[in-house]
Amino acid sequence: VMVDVIAFLKDNDDSFALRGNVFHATKAFKANSLIQFCINARHEGEITDDELDIVVGLLRQYLNNEVEIYWDEKRIIAQPIEVD
């Protein structure tokens, strides 16, 4: 599975910017980590394509400051961000 993380961030993260030859995105590390986690889990047959689609939706919500995402070896948890 080939994933262009930079293109995903560019399309989904408002903080994404190119300054000189350096990419800036405030949530890039966590987003990339979750993408790699999902790629590995899919490769190992631990998640289905439908579950992967759900995670991509959660990742978009994370990049839009709608949820906070956490994960461990077996599960992904998304908690809504409260807006005052």
mmCIF file with all atom_site columns, C-alpha atoms in Angstrom:
data_model
loop_
_atom_site.group_PDB
_atom_site.id
_atom_site.type_symbol
_atom_site.label_atom_id
_atom_site.label_alt_id
_atom_site.label_comp_id
_atom_site.label_asym_id
_atom_site.label_entity_id
_atom_site.label_seq_id
_atom_site.pdbx_PDB_ins_code
_atom_site.Cartn_x
_atom_site.Cartn_y
_atom_site.Cartn_z
_atom_site.occupancy
_atom_site.B_iso_or_equiv
_atom_site.pdbx_formal_charge
_atom_site.auth_seq_id
_atom_site.auth_comp_id
_atom_site.auth_asym_id
_atom_site.auth_atom_id
_atom_site.pdbx_PDB_model_num
ATOM 1  C CA . VAL A 1 1  ? 0.000   0.000  0.000  1.00 0.00 ? 1  VAL A CA 1
ATOM 2  C CA . MET A 1 2  ? 1.485   3.297  -1.103 1.00 0.00 ? 2  MET A CA 1
ATOM 3  C CA . VAL A 1 3  ? 0.292   6.414  0.691  1.00 0.00 ? 3  VAL A CA 1
ATOM 4  C CA . ASP A 1 4  ? 1.394   9.934  -0.116 1.00 0.00 ? 4  ASP A CA 1
ATOM 5  C CA . VAL A 1 5  ? 1.306   11.429 3.378  1.00 0.00 ? 5  VAL A CA 1
ATOM 6  C CA . ILE A 1 6  ? 2.385   14.859 2.158  1.00 0.00 ? 6  ILE A CA 1
ATOM 7  C CA . ALA A 1 7  ? -0.459  14.986 -0.380 1.00 0.00 ? 7  ALA A CA 1
ATOM 8  C CA . PHE A 1 8  ? -2.931  13.832 2.295  1.00 0.00 ? 8  PHE A CA 1
ATOM 9  C CA . LEU A 1 9  ? -1.761  16.558 4.686  1.00 0.00 ? 9  LEU A CA 1
ATOM 10 C CA . LYS A 1 10 ? -1.758  19.177 1.929  1.00 0.00 ? 10 LYS A CA 1
ATOM 11 C CA . ASP A 1 11 ? -5.375  18.308 1.074  1.00 0.00 ? 11 ASP A CA 1
ATOM 12 C CA . ASN A 1 12 ? -6.652  17.955 4.642  1.00 0.00 ? 12 ASN A CA 1
ATOM 13 C CA . ASP A 1 13 ? -4.546  20.035 7.072  1.00 0.00 ? 13 ASP A CA 1
ATOM 14 C CA . ASP A 1 14 ? -5.049  23.807 7.061  1.00 0.00 ? 14 ASP A CA 1
ATOM 15 C CA . SER A 1 15 ? -1.725  24.263 8.861  1.00 0.00 ? 15 SER A CA 1
ATOM 16 C CA . PHE A 1 16 ? 0.182   22.644 5.982  1.00 0.00 ? 16 PHE A CA 1
ATOM 17 C CA . ALA A 1 17 ? 2.685   25.022 4.355  1.00 0.00 ? 17 ALA A CA 1
ATOM 18 C CA . LEU A 1 18 ? 5.844   24.843 2.301  1.00 0.00 ? 18 LEU A CA 1
ATOM 19 C CA . ARG A 1 19 ? 8.505   27.312 3.426  1.00 0.00 ? 19 ARG A CA 1
ATOM 20 C CA . GLY A 1 20 ? 11.567  27.094 1.253  1.00 0.00 ? 20 GLY A CA 1
ATOM 21 C CA . ASN A 1 21 ? 12.253  23.388 1.019  1.00 0.00 ? 21 ASN A CA 1
ATOM 22 C CA . VAL A 1 22 ? 10.663  22.534 4.392  1.00 0.00 ? 22 VAL A CA 1
ATOM 23 C CA . PHE A 1 23 ? 7.123   21.259 4.890  1.00 0.00 ? 23 PHE A CA 1
ATOM 24 C CA . HIS A 1 24 ? 5.267   22.505 7.977  1.00 0.00 ? 24 HIS A CA 1
ATOM 25 C CA . ALA A 1 25 ? 2.154   20.858 9.377  1.00 0.00 ? 25 ALA A CA 1
ATOM 26 C CA . THR A 1 26 ? 1.368   21.038 13.061 1.00 0.00 ? 26 THR A CA 1
ATOM 27 C CA . LYS A 1 27 ? -0.204  17.581 13.214 1.00 0.00 ? 27 LYS A CA 1
ATOM 28 C CA . ALA A 1 28 ? 2.050   15.801 10.704 1.00 0.00 ? 28 ALA A CA 1
ATOM 29 C CA . PHE A 1 29 ? 3.852   13.552 13.187 1.00 0.00 ? 29 PHE A CA 1
ATOM 30 C CA . LYS A 1 30 ? 0.717   12.072 14.716 1.00 0.00 ? 30 LYS A CA 1
ATOM 31 C CA . ALA A 1 31 ? -1.046  11.864 11.341 1.00 0.00 ? 31 ALA A CA 1
ATOM 32 C CA . ASN A 1 32 ? 1.884   10.060 9.745  1.00 0.00 ? 32 ASN A CA 1
ATOM 33 C CA . SER A 1 33 ? 2.195   7.727  12.732 1.00 0.00 ? 33 SER A CA 1
ATOM 34 C CA . LEU A 1 34 ? -1.488  6.796  12.494 1.00 0.00 ? 34 LEU A CA 1
ATOM 35 C CA . ILE A 1 35 ? -1.242  6.278  8.734  1.00 0.00 ? 35 ILE A CA 1
ATOM 36 C CA . GLN A 1 36 ? 1.754   3.957  9.190  1.00 0.00 ? 36 GLN A CA 1
ATOM 37 C CA . PHE A 1 37 ? -0.056  2.104  11.998 1.00 0.00 ? 37 PHE A CA 1
ATOM 38 C CA . CYS A 1 38 ? -3.027  1.539  9.690  1.00 0.00 ? 38 CYS A CA 1
ATOM 39 C CA . ILE A 1 39 ? -0.895  0.471  6.735  1.00 0.00 ? 39 ILE A CA 1
ATOM 40 C CA . ASN A 1 40 ? 0.822   -2.121 8.914  1.00 0.00 ? 40 ASN A CA 1
ATOM 41 C CA . ALA A 1 41 ? -2.464  -3.301 10.432 1.00 0.00 ? 41 ALA A CA 1
ATOM 42 C CA . ARG A 1 42 ? -4.042  -3.625 6.982  1.00 0.00 ? 42 ARG A CA 1
ATOM 43 C CA . HIS A 1 43 ? -1.016  -5.494 5.641  1.00 0.00 ? 43 HIS A CA 1
ATOM 44 C CA . GLU A 1 44 ? -1.254  -7.929 8.572  1.00 0.00 ? 44 GLU A CA 1
ATOM 45 C CA . GLY A 1 45 ? -4.995  -8.392 8.031  1.00 0.00 ? 45 GLY A CA 1
ATOM 46 C CA . GLU A 1 46 ? -5.832  -6.835 11.396 1.00 0.00 ? 46 GLU A CA 1
ATOM 47 C CA . ILE A 1 47 ? -8.225  -4.256 9.908  1.00 0.00 ? 47 ILE A CA 1
ATOM 48 C CA . THR A 1 48 ? -10.522 -4.353 6.889  1.00 0.00 ? 48 THR A CA 1
ATOM 49 C CA . ASP A 1 49 ? -10.805 -1.823 4.071  1.00 0.00 ? 49 ASP A CA 1
ATOM 50 C CA . ASP A 1 50 ? -14.057 -0.576 5.625  1.00 0.00 ? 50 ASP A CA 1
ATOM 51 C CA . GLU A 1 51 ? -12.330 -0.039 8.973  1.00 0.00 ? 51 GLU A CA 1
ATOM 52 C CA . LEU A 1 52 ? -9.504  1.746  7.177  1.00 0.00 ? 52 LEU A CA 1
ATOM 53 C CA . ASP A 1 53 ? -12.050 4.099  5.570  1.00 0.00 ? 53 ASP A CA 1
ATOM 54 C CA . ILE A 1 54 ? -13.413 4.888  9.040  1.00 0.00 ? 54 ILE A CA 1
ATOM 55 C CA . VAL A 1 55 ? -9.928  5.690  10.321 1.00 0.00 ? 55 VAL A CA 1
ATOM 56 C CA . VAL A 1 56 ? -9.291  7.993  7.355  1.00 0.00 ? 56 VAL A CA 1
ATOM 57 C CA . GLY A 1 57 ? -12.496 9.837  8.267  1.00 0.00 ? 57 GLY A CA 1
ATOM 58 C CA . LEU A 1 58 ? -11.338 10.116 11.886 1.00 0.00 ? 58 LEU A CA 1
ATOM 59 C CA . LEU A 1 59 ? -7.966  11.375 10.702 1.00 0.00 ? 59 LEU A CA 1
ATOM 60 C CA . ARG A 1 60 ? -9.675  14.107 8.687  1.00 0.00 ? 60 ARG A CA 1
ATOM 61 C CA . GLN A 1 61 ? -11.685 15.043 11.784 1.00 0.00 ? 61 GLN A CA 1
ATOM 62 C CA . TYR A 1 62 ? -8.435  15.167 13.774 1.00 0.00 ? 62 TYR A CA 1
ATOM 63 C CA . LEU A 1 63 ? -6.843  17.479 11.217 1.00 0.00 ? 63 LEU A CA 1
ATOM 64 C CA . ASN A 1 64 ? -9.956  19.698 11.401 1.00 0.00 ? 64 ASN A CA 1
ATOM 65 C CA . ASN A 1 65 ? -9.703  19.910 15.217 1.00 0.00 ? 65 ASN A CA 1
ATOM 66 C CA . GLU A 1 66 ? -12.945 17.980 15.712 1.00 0.00 ? 66 GLU A CA 1
ATOM 67 C CA . VAL A 1 67 ? -11.506 14.988 17.591 1.00 0.00 ? 67 VAL A CA 1
ATOM 68 C CA . GLU A 1 68 ? -8.360  13.963 19.415 1.00 0.00 ? 68 GLU A CA 1
ATOM 69 C CA . ILE A 1 69 ? -6.971  10.584 18.430 1.00 0.00 ? 69 ILE A CA 1
ATOM 70 C CA . TYR A 1 70 ? -5.129  8.023  20.543 1.00 0.00 ? 70 TYR A CA 1
ATOM 71 C CA . TRP A 1 71 ? -4.165  4.451  19.766 1.00 0.00 ? 71 TRP A CA 1
ATOM 72 C CA . ASP A 1 72 ? -2.372  1.481  21.210 1.00 0.00 ? 72 ASP A CA 1
ATOM 73 C CA . GLU A 1 73 ? -1.382  -1.838 19.691 1.00 0.00 ? 73 GLU A CA 1
ATOM 74 C CA . LYS A 1 74 ? -4.937  -2.962 18.981 1.00 0.00 ? 74 LYS A CA 1
ATOM 75 C CA . ARG A 1 75 ? -7.390  -0.048 18.927 1.00 0.00 ? 75 ARG A CA 1
ATOM 76 C CA . ILE A 1 76 ? -7.900  3.544  17.906 1.00 0.00 ? 76 ILE A CA 1
ATOM 77 C CA . ILE A 1 77 ? -9.819  5.925  20.143 1.00 0.00 ? 77 ILE A CA 1
ATOM 78 C CA . ALA A 1 78 ? -11.260 9.249  18.965 1.00 0.00 ? 78 ALA A CA 1
ATOM 79 C CA . GLN A 1 79 ? -12.618 11.715 21.505 1.00 0.00 ? 79 GLN A CA 1
ATOM 80 C CA . PRO A 1 80 ? -14.607 14.768 20.423 1.00 0.00 ? 80 PRO A CA 1
ATOM 81 C CA . ILE A 1 81 ? -12.982 18.095 21.201 1.00 0.00 ? 81 ILE A CA 1
ATOM 82 C CA . GLU A 1 82 ? -15.252 20.299 23.262 1.00 0.00 ? 82 GLU A CA 1
ATOM 83 C CA . VAL A 1 83 ? -15.689 23.798 21.842 1.00 0.00 ? 83 VAL A CA 1
ATOM 84 C CA . ASP A 1 84 ? -16.712 26.539 24.238 1.00 0.00 ? 84 ASP A CA 1
#
